[in-house]
XYZ file of N, CA and C in Angstrom:
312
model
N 29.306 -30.505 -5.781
C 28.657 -29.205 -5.884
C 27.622 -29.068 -4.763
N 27.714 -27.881 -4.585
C 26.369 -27.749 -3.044
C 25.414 -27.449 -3.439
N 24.655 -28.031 -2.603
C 22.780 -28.232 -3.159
C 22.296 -26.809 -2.680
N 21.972 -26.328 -4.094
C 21.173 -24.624 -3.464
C 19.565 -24.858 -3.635
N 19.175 -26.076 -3.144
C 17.674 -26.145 -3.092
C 17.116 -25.126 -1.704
N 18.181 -25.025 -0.867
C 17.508 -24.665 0.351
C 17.725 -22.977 0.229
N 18.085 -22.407 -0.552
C 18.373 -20.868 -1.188
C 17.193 -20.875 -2.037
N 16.870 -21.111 -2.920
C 15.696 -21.676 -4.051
C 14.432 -21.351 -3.184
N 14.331 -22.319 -1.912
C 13.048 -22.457 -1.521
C 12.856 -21.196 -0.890
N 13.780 -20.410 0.096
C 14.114 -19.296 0.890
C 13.338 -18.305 -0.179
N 13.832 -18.229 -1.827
C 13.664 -16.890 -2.647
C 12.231 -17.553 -2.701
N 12.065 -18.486 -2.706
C 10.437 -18.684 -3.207
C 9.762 -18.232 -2.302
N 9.837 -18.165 -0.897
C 9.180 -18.002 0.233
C 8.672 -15.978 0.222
N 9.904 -15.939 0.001
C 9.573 -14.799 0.358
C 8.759 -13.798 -0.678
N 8.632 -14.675 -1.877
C 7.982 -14.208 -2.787
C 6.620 -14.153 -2.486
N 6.243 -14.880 -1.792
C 4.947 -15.060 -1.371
C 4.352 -14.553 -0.107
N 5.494 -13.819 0.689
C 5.386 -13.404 1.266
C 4.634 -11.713 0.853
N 3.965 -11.172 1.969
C 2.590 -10.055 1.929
C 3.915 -8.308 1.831
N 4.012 -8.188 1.112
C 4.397 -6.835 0.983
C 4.255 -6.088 2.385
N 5.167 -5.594 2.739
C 4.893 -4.459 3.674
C 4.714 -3.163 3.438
N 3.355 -2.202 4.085
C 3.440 -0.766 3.139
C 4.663 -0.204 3.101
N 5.346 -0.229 3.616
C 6.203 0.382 3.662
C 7.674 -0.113 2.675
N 7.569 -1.279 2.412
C 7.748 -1.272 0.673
C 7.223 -0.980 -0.515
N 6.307 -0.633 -0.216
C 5.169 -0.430 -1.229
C 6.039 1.081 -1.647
N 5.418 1.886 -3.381
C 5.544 3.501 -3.434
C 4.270 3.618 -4.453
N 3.507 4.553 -3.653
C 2.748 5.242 -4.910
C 2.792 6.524 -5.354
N 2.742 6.620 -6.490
C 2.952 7.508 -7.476
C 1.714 8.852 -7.741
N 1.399 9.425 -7.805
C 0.349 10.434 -8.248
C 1.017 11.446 -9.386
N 0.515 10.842 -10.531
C 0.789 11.682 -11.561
C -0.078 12.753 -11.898
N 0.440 14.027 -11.809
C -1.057 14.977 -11.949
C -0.250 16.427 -13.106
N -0.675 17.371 -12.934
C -0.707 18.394 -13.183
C -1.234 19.740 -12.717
N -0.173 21.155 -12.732
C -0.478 22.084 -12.021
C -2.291 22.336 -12.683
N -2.643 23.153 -11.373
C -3.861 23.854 -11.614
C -5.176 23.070 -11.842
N -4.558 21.687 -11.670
C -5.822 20.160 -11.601
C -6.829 20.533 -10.241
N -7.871 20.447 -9.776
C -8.925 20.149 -9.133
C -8.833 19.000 -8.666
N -8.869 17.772 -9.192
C -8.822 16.692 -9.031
C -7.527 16.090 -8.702
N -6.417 16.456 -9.352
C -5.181 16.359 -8.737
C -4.819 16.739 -7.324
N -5.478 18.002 -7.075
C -5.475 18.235 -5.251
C -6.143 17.430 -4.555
N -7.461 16.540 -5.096
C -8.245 16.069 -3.935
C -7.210 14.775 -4.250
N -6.811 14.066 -5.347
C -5.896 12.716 -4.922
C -4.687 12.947 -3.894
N -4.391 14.225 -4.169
C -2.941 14.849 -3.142
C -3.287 14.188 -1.971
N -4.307 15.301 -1.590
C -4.993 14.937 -0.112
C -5.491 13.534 0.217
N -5.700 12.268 -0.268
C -6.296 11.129 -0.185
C -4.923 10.591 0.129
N -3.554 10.491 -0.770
C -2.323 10.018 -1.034
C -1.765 10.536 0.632
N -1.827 11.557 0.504
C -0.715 12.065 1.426
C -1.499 11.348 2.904
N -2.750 11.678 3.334
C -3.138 11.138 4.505
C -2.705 9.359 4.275
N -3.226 9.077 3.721
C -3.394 7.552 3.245
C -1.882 6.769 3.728
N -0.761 7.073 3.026
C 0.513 6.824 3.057
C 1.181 7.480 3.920
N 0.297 8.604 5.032
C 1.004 8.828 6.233
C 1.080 8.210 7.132
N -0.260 7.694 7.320
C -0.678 6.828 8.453
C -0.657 5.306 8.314
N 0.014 5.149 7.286
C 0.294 3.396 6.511
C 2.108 3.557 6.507
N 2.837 4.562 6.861
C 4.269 5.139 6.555
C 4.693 4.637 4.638
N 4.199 4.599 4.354
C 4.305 3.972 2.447
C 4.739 5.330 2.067
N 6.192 5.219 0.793
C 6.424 6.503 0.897
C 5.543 6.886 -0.695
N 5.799 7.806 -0.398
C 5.049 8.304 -2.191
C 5.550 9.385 -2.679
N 5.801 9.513 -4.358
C 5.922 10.898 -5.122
C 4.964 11.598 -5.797
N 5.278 12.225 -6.396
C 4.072 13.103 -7.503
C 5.460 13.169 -8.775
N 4.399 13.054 -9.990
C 5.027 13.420 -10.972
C 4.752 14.286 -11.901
N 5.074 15.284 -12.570
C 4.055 16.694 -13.001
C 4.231 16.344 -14.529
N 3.224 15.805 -15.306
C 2.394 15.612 -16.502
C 3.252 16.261 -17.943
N 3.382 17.359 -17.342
C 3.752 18.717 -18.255
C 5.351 18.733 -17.996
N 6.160 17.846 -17.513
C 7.116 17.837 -17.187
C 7.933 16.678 -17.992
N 6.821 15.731 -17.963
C 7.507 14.279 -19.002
C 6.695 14.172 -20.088
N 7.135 13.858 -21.328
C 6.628 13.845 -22.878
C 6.078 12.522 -22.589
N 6.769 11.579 -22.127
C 6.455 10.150 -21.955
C 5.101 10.359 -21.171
N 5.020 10.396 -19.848
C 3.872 10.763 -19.175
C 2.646 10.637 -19.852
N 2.897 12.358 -20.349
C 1.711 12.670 -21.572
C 0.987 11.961 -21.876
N 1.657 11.560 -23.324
C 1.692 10.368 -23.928
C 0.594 9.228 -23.553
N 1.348 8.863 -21.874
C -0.104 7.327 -21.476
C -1.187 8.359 -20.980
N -0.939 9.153 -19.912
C -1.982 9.572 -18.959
C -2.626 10.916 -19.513
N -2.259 12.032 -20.547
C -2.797 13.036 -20.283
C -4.850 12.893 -20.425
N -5.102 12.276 -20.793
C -6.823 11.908 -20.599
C -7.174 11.575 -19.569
N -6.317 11.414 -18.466
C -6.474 10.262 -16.937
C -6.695 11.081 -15.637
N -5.751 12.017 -16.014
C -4.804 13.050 -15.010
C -6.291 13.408 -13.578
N -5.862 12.878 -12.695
C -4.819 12.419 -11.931
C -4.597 11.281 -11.978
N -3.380 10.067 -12.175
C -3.302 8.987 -12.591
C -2.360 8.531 -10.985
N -2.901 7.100 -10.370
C -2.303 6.899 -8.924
C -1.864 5.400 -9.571
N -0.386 5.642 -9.385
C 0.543 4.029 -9.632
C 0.689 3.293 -8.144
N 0.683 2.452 -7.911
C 1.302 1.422 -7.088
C 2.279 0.244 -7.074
N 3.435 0.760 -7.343
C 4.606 -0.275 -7.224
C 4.711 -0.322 -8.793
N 4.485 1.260 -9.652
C 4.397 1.504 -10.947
C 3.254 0.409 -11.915
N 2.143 0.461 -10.723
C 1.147 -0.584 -11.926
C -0.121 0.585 -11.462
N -0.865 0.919 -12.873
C -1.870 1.899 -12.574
C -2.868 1.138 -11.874
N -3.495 1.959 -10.989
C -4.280 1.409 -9.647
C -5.461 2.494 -10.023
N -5.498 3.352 -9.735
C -6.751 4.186 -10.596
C -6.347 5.766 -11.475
N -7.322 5.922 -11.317
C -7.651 7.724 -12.247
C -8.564 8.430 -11.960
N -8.607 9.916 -11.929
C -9.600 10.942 -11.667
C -10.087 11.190 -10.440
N -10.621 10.123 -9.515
C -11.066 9.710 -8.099
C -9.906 8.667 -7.414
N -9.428 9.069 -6.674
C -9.038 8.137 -5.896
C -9.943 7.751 -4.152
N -9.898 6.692 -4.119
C -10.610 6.164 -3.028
C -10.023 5.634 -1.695
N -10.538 6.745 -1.295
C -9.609 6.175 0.296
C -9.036 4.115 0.560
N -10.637 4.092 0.798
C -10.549 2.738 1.423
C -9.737 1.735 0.491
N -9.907 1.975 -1.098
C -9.549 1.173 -2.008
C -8.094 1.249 -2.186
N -7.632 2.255 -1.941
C -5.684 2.428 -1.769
C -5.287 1.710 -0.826
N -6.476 2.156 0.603
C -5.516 1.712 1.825
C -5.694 0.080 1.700
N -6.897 -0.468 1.221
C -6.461 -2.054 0.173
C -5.763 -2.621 -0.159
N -5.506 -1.686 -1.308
C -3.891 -2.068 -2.069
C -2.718 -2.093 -1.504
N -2.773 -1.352 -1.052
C -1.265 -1.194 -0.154
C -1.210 -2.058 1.239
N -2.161 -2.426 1.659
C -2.162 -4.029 2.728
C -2.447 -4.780 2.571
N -2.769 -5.345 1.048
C -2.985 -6.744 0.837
C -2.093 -7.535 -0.168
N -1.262 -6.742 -0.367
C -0.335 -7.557 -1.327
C -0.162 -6.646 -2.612
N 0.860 -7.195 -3.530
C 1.079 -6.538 -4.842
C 0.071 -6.895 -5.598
N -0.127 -5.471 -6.377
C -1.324 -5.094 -8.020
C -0.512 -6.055 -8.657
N -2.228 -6.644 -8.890
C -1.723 -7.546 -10.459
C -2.039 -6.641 -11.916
């Protein structure tokens, strides 16, 4: 039988290896007619332009599930679907996350 230690070590490696933004996706869950949902827009969209990281929006009032976790949060910012913040998003603290590795 062939020794798959050297496949093994390869998947381990790269596990440890630093995310690139551009694997990275963040999420902005908001809702129409939010205040605060526009200023995360604007933080997200510059942020992940100039990092190329792609990102969606997801509209609140659109998923029951959603609701459900975030409607107290709204605007709610995922990273690689792990909540990263709410209400304020922070420039410097995204562009963080998204170059230093995966949210624990």
């Amino acid at each position: 039988m062939a020794d798959m230690s050297p496949f093994f070590r390869r998947a381990d490696r790269r596990t440890d290896e630093q995310p690139k933004p551009q694997d990275r996706l963040v999420t902005l869950i908001r809702k129409p007619g939010c205040h605060l949902c526009d200023d995360a827009h604007a933080v997200i969209e510059k942020v992940c332009g100039e990092l190329g990281v792609p990102w969606e929006q997801k509209d609140i009032t659109q998923d029951e599930e959603l609701y459900r976790t975030y409607w107290e949060q709204i605007p709610v910012v995922l990273v690689d679907g792990q909540q990263h913040t709410f209400w304020r998003v922070n420039e410097q603290r995204l562009r963080k996350a998204l170059t230093s590795g995966p949210t624990e």
